[in-house]
Coordinates of C-alpha atoms in Angstrom, one line a residue:
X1 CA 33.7 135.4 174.7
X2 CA 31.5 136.9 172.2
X3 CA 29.0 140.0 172.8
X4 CA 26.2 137.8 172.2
X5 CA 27.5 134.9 175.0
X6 CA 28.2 137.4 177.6
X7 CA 24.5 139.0 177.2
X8 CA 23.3 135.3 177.2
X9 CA 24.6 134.8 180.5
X10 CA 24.1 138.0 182.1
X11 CA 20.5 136.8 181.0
X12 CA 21.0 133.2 182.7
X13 CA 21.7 135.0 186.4
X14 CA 18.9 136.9 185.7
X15 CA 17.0 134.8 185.0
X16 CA 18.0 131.7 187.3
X17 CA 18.2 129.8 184.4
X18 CA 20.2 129.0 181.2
X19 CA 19.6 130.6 177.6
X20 CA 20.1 129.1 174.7
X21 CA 22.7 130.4 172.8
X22 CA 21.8 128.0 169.3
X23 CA 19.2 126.7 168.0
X24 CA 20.2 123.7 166.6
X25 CA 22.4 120.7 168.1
X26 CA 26.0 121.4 166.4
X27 CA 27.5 118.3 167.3
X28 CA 26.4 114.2 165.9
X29 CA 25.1 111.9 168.5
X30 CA 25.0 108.0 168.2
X31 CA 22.5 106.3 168.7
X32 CA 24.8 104.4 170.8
X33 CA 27.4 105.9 172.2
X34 CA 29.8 104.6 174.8
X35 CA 29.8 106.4 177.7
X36 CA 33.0 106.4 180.0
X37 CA 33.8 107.7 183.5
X38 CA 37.2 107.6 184.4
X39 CA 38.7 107.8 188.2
X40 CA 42.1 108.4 188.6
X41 CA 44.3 108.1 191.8
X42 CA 45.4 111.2 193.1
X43 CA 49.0 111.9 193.4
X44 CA 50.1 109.5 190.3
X45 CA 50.7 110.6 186.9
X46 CA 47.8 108.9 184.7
X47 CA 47.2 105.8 187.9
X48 CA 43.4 104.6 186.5
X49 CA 41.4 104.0 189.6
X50 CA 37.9 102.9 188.3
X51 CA 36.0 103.6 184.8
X52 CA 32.6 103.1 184.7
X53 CA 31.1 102.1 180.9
X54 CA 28.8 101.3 179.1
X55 CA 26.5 101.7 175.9
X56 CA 23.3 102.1 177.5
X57 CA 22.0 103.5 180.6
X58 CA 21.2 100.4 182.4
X59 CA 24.5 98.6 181.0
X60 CA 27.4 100.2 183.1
X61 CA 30.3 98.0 184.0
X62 CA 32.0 99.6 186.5
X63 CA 36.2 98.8 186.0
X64 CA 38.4 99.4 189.4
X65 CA 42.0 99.2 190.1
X66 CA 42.5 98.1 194.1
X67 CA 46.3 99.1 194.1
X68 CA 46.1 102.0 191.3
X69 CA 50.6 101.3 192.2
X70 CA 51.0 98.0 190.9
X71 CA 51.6 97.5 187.1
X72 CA 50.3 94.4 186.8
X73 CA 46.4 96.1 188.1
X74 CA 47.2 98.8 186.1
X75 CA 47.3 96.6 182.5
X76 CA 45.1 94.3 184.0
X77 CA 42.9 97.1 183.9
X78 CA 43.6 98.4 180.8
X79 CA 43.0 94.7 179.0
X80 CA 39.7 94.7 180.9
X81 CA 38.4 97.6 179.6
X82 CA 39.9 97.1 176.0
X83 CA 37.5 93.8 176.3
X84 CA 34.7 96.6 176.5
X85 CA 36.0 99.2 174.1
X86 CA 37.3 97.2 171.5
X87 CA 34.5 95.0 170.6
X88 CA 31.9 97.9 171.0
X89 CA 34.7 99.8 168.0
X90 CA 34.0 96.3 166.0
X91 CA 30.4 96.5 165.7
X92 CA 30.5 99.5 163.7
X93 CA 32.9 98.0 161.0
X94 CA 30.4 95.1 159.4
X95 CA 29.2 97.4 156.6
X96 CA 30.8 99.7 154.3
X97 CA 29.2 101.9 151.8
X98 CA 30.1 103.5 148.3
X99 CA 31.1 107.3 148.0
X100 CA 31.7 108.8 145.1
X101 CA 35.2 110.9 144.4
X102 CA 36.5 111.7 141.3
X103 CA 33.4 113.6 140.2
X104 CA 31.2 110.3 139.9
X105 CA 33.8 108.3 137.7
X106 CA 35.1 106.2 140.9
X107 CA 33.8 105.0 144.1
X108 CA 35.5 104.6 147.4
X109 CA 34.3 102.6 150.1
X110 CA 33.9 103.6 153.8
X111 CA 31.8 101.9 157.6
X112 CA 28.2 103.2 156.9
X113 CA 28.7 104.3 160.8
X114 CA 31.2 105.4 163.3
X115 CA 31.8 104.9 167.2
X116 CA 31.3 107.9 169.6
X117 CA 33.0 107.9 173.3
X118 CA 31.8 110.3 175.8
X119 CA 33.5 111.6 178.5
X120 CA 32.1 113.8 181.5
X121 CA 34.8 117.0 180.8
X122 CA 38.1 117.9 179.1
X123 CA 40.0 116.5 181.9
X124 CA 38.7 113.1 180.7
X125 CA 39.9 113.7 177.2
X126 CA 43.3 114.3 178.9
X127 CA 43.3 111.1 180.7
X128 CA 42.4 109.1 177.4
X129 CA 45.2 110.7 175.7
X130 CA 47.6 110.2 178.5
X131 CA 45.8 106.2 179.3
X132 CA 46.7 105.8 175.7
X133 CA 50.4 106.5 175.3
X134 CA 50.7 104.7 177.9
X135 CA 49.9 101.4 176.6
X136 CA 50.1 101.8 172.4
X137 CA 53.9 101.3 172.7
X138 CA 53.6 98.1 175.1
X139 CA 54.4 94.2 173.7
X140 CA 52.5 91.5 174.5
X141 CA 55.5 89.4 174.9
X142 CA 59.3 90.1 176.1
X143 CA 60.3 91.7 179.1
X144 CA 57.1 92.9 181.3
X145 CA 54.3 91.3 178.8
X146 CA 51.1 92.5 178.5
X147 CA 47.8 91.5 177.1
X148 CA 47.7 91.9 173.3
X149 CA 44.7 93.8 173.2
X150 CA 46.5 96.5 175.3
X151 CA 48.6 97.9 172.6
X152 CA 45.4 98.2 170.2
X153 CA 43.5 99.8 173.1
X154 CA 46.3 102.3 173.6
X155 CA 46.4 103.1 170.0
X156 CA 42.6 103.6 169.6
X157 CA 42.5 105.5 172.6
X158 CA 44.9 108.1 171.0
X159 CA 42.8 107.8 167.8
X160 CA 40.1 109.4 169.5
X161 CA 42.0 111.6 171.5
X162 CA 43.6 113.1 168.6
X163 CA 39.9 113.8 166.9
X164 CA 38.6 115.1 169.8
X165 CA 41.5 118.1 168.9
X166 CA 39.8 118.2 164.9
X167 CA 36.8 121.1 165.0
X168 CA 33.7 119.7 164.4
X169 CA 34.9 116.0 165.2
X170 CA 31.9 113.7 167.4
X171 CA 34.1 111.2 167.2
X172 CA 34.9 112.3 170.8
X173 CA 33.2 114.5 172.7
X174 CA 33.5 116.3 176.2
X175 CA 29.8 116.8 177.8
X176 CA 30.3 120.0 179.5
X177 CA 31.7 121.1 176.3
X178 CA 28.5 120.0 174.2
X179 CA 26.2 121.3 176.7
X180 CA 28.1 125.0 177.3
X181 CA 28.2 125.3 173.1
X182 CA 24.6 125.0 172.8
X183 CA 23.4 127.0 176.5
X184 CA 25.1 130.0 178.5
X185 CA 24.9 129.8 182.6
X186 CA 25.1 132.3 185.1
X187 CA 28.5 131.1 186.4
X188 CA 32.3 131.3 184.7
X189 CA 33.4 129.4 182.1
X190 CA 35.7 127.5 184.6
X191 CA 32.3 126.6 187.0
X192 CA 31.1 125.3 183.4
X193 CA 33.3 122.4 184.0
X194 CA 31.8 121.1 186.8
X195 CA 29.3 118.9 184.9
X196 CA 26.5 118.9 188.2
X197 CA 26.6 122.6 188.4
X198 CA 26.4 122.9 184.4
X199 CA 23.2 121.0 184.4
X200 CA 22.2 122.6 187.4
X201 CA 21.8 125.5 185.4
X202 CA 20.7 124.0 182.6
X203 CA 17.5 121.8 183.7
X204 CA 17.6 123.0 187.4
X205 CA 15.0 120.4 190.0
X206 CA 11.7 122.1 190.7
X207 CA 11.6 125.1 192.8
X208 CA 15.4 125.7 192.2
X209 CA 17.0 128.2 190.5
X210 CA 20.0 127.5 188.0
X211 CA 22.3 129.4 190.8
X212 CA 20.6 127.3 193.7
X213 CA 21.1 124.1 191.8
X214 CA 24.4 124.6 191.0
X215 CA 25.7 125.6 194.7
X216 CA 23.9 122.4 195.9
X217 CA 25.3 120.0 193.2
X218 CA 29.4 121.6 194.2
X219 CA 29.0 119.3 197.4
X220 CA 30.8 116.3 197.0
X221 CA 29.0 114.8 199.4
X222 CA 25.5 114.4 197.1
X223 CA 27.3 114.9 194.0
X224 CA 30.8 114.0 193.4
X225 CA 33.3 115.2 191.0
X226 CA 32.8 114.2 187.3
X227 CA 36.2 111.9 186.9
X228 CA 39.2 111.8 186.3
X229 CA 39.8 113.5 189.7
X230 CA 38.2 112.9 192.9
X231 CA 37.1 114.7 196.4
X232 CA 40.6 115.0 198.8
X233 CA 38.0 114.7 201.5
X234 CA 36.7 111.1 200.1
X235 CA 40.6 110.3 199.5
X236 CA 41.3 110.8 202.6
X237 CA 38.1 109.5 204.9
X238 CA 37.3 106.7 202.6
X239 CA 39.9 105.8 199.5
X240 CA 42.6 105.8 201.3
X241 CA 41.5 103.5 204.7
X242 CA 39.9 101.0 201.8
X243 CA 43.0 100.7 199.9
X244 CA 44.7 99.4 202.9
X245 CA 42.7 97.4 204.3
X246 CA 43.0 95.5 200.5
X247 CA 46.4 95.5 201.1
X248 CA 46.4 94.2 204.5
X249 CA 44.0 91.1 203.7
X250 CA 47.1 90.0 202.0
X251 CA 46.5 86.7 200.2
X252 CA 43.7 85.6 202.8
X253 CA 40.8 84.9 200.4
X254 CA 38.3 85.9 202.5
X255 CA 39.7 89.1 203.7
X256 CA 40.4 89.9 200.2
X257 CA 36.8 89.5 198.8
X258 CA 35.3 91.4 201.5
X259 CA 37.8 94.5 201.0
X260 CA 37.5 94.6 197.2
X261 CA 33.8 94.3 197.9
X262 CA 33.6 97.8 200.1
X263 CA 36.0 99.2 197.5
X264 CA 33.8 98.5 195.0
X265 CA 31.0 99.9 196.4
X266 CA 32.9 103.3 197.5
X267 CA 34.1 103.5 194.0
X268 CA 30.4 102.7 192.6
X269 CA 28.9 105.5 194.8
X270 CA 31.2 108.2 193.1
X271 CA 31.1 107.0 190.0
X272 CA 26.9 106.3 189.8
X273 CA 25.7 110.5 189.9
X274 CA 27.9 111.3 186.9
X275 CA 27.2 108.2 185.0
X276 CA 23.4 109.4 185.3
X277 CA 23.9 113.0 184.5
X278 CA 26.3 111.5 181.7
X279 CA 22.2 110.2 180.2
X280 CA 20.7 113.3 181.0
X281 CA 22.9 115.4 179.3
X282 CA 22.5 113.2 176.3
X283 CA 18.9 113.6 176.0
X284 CA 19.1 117.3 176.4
X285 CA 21.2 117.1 173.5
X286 CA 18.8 114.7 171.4
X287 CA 16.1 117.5 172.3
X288 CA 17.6 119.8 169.6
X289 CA 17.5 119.2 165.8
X290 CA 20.5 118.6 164.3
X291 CA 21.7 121.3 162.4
X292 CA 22.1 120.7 158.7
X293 CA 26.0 120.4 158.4
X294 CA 26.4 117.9 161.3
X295 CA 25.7 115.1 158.9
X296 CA 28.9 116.2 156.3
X297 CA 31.2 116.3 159.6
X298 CA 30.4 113.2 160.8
X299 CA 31.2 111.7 157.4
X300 CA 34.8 113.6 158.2
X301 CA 34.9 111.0 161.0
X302 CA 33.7 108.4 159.5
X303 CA 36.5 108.3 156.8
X304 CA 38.8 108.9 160.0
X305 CA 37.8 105.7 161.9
X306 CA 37.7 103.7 158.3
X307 CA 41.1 104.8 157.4
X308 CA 42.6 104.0 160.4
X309 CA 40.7 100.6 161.1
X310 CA 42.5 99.8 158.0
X311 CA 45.8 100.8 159.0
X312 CA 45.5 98.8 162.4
X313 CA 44.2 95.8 160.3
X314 CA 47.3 96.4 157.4
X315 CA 50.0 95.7 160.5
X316 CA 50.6 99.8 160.3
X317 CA 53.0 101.2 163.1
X318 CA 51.5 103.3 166.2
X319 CA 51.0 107.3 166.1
X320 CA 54.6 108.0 167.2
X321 CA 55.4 109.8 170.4
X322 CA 56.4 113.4 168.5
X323 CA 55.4 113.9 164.7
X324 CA 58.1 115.3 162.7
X325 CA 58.4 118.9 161.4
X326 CA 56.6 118.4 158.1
X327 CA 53.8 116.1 159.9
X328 CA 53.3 118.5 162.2
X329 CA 53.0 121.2 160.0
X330 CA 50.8 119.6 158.0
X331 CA 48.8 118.8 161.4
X332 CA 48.9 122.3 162.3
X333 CA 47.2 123.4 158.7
X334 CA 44.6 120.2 158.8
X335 CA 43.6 122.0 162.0
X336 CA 43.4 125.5 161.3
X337 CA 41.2 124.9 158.0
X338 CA 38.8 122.9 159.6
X339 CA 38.4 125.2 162.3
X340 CA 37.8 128.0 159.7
X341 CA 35.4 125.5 158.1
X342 CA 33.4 124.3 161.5
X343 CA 32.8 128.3 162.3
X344 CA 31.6 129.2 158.8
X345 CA 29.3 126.0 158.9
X346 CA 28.0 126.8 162.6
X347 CA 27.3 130.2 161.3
X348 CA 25.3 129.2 158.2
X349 CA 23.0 126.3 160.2
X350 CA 22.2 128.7 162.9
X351 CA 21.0 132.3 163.0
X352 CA 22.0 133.0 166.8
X353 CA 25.3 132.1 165.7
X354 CA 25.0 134.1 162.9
X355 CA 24.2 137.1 164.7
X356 CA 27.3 136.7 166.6
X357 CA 29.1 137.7 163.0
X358 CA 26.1 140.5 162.0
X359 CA 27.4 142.1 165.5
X360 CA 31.0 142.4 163.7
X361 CA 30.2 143.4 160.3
X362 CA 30.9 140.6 158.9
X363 CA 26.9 139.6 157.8
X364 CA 23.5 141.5 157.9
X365 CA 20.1 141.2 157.1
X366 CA 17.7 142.8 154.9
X367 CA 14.6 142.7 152.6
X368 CA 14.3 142.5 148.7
X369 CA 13.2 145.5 147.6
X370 CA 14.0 145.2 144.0
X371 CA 14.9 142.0 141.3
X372 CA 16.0 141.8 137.9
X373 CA 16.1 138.1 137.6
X374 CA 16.8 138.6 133.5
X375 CA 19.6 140.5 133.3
X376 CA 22.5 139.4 131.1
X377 CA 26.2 140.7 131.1
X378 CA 27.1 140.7 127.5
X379 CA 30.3 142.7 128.0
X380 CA 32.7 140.0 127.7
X381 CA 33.1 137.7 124.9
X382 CA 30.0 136.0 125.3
X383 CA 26.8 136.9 127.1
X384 CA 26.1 135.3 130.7
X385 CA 23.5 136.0 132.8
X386 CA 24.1 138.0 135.9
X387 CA 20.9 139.0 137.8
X388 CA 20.8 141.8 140.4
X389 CA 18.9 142.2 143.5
X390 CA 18.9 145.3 146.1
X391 CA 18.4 144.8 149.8
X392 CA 17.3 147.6 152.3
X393 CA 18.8 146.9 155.7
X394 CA 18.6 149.0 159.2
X395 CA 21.4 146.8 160.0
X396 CA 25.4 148.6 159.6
X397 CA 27.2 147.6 156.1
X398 CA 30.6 147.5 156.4
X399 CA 31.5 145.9 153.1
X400 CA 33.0 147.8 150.8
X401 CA 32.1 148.0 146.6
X402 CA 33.1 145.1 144.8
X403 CA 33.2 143.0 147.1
X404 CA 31.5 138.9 147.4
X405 CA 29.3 137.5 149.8
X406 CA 27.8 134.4 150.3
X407 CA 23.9 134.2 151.8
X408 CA 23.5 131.0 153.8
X409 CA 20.0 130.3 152.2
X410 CA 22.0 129.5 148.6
X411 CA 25.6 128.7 149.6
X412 CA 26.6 127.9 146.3
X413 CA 26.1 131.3 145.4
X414 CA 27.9 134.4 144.8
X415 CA 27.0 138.0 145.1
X416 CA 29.1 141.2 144.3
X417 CA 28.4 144.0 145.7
X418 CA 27.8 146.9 143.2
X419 CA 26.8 149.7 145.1
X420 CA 26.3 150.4 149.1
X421 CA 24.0 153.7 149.4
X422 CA 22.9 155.3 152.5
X423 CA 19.6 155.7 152.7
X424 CA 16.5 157.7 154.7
X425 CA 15.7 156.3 158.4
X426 CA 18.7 154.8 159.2
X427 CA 18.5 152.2 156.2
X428 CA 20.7 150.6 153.8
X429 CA 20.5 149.8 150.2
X430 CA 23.2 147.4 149.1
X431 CA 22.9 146.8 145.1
X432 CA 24.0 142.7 144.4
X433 CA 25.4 141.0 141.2
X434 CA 24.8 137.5 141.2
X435 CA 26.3 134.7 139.8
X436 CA 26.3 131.1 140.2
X437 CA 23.4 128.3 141.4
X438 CA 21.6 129.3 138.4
X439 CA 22.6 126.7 135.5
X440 CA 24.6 127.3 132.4
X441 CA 21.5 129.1 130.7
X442 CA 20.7 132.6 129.9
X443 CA 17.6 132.1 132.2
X444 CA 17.4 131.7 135.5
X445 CA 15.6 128.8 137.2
X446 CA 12.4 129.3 139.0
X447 CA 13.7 130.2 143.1
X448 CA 17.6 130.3 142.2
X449 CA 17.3 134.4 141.7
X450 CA 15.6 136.1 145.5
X451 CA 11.9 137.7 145.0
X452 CA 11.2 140.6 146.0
X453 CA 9.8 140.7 149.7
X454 CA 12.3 137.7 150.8
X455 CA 14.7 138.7 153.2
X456 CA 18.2 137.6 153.3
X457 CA 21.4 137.2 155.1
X458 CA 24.2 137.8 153.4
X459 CA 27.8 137.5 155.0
X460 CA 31.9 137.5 154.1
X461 CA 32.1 134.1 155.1
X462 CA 32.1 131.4 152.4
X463 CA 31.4 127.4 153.0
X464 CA 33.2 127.2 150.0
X465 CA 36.0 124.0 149.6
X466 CA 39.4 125.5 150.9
X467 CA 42.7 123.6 148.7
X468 CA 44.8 121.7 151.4
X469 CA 48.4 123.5 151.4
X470 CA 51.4 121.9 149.5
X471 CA 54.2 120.7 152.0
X472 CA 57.2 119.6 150.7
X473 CA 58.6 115.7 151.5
X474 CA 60.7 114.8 154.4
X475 CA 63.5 114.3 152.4
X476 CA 63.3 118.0 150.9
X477 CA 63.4 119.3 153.9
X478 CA 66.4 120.6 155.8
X479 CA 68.4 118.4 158.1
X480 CA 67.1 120.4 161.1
X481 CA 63.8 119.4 160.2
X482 CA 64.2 115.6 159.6
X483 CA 65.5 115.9 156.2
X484 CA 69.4 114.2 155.2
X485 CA 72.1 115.7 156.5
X486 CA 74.1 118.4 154.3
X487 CA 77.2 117.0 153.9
X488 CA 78.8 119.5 151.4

């Protein structure tokens, strides 16, 4: 936890109430998301007992399982919800649109939208991801045949679970993780994942503090867990006695309607509060602008759905159960530069983020004192022009001569630092060599070069484009690692 979050929330229990900790939304949200609410049986590895879904608040469909032990409920299940999911994944795939790669000299073509699934916490994420590998690998025909849009549910499902691990992906999104990256409570990060309490703090009732709301929304008895788990005390006093009285109608029709009926409505009543702080969450979120990045991420997952829509549609194989060493490798490096990436990003669209990194050294602040917007190198073989600026800061410099920085208000920028000179007060002078974002000319267009009187952040970190690492083929690699077998 940073310096900044922890002051945040020793702020929040001060205050009874949340504090903003951004001040922009870091994240994409549809227009149309799907919202899902999964319920599973306690005591079974992955056993779905209800989902309740939907695109809209007043469109939930609420999914249950009577015996979460029998198979056949189980898939029967999963092809009723892929008869939700999978047409909702359709309607974004009607229109493509032209991007340019190559520099301008080609086009390539991608859906002009993406779909969204929210879940109420990481736990849901998990139960996606487990929901899927569970049924990608199944036939519809053969021993123990399923429906055939099971196997493409369970293969979308892990789709989205595996962007949901990408930094910076929407594709996917947890809602006590959205709402705890953009406000800091008065609890722990583990009470954060108790979606009631989270917004309890957040947008507490009238006359309630953040801590007030929060104790009241931990009983289960107004305000049931978020999914995938539920209350022992409901398993036990209610689930459980409902369950078997389903079983126990046995195959009288009557019986059986009126037990499914009171199962239903059990499962409806713990699954309605979280569908409806599911909504409120969402517009919280669409109450903050979006920050000016978000947009270039959510083309990441845009190419993501189009690439693999195209691979499901091409016949293409499902994500196997273990990728092999160079895959994963290769995994592994996708990850760690687009985590690299999403920080820098975050840091350049908002300044409370930012000031996260001026806390470390790693950025300050300060004012133009002094420009020479003319200045030309012509040491080298032909003259370019290199304009200096010098900043006064109160803030500590920790950079050291000759070295670049990056300002977030002209990212394609680059300054070197030429001198760092202590000065009266307290204050800074940091001396700045710039180059680039200024054309090919000797002269510098009008706003490319700081005035004097603008102030500035300037920081180590760079938005620049990071080359993907080279990996060598499967077949290059060592028989330990997938590759052919030394047989010398």
């Amino acid at each position: 936890m940073s310096t900044l979050r922890a002051f945040a929330r020793a702020q929040a229990l001060a205050a009874g109430v949340a504090q903003p900790v951004a001040t922009v939304r870091h994240l994409h949200l549809s227009a149309r998301p799907l919202v899902l609410v999964p319920l599973a049986m306690a005591g079974e590895a992955n056993a779905p007992l209800a989902a309740l879904v939907g695109d809209a608040p007043d469109a939930a469909r609420l999914l249950i399982v009577p015996q979460p032990r029998n198979r056949d409920q189980r898939f029967a299940f999963a092809a009723e919800l892929a008869g939700i999911v999978l047409p909702y994944l359709d309607g974004f795939r009607g229109v493509s649109e032209a991007v340019p790669v190559d520099r301008g000299r080609d086009v390539r073509y991608r859906h002009v939208d993406a779909p969204q699934l929210l879940v109420p916490n990481p736990a849901g994420i998990t139960f996606l991801r487990l929901f899927g590998r569970s049924t990608r690998f199944r036939r519809p025909d053969g021993d123990y045949p399923v429906h055939p849009s099971v196997p493409v549910l369970g293969r979308w499902l892990t789709f989205f679970a595996e962007r949901a691990e990408h930094p910076g992906s929407s594709a996917l999104l947890a809602m006590t993780d959205a709402l705890a990256l953009h406000w800091a409570t008065g609890q722990s990060v583990v009470e954060d994942l108790h979606l009631p309490a989270l917004l309890g703090w957040i947008d507490p009732p009238a006359g309630l503090t953040g801590a007030e709301a929060a104790a009241r929304a931990e009983d289960p008895a107004t305000c049931p867990p978020a999914g995938p788990a539920t209350d022992p005390d409901f398993d036990n006093r209610s689930l459980a006695p409902a369950i078997a009285a389903y079983a126990a109608a046995g195959d009288d029709p009557v019986a059986r309607a009126g037990a499914y009926a009171e199962l239903e409505r059990l499962l409806r009543d713990q699954l309605a509060p979280t569908w409806e702080l599911m909504w409120r969450g969402v517009g919280l979120l669409r109450g903050l602008p979006p920050g000016a990045r978000v947009a270039g991420r959510w083309d990441g997952d845009k190419d993501a759905f189009t690439g693999y829509a195209e691979h499901v549609d091409a016949g293409g194989a499902p994500q196997p159960r273990r990728d092999g060493a160079v895959a994963a490798a290769q995994r592994l490096h996708r990850l760690e530069r687009a985590l690299t990436s999403y920080a820098v990003q975050r840091a350049y669209d908002d300044p409370l983020v930012m000031a996260e990194h001026r806390l470390t050294g790693e950025a300050f602040v300060g004012e133009v004192t002094l420009a020479d917007p003319k200045r030309v190198d012509d040491t080298g073989k032909r003259p370019v022009l290199r304009p200096r600026i010098q900043l006064v800061t109160t803030e500590p410099v920790s950079v050291s001569t000759g070295a670049t920085l990056y300002s977030p208000a002209r990212p394609a920028q680059k300054a070197r630092v030429v001198f760092v000179t202590p000065a009266a007060d307290g204050k800074t002078e940091v001396v700045l060599e710039l180059s680039g974002g200024m054309g090919r000319g000797l002269t510098a267009p009008p706003g490319s070069v700081p005035e004097v009187g603008e102030r500035l952040c300037y920081t180590t970190l760079s938005d620049a484009f990071m080359p993907a690492g080279a990996f060598p083929a499967v077949e290059e690699t060592p028989w330990t690692h997938g590759g052919p077998p030394d047989l010398a």
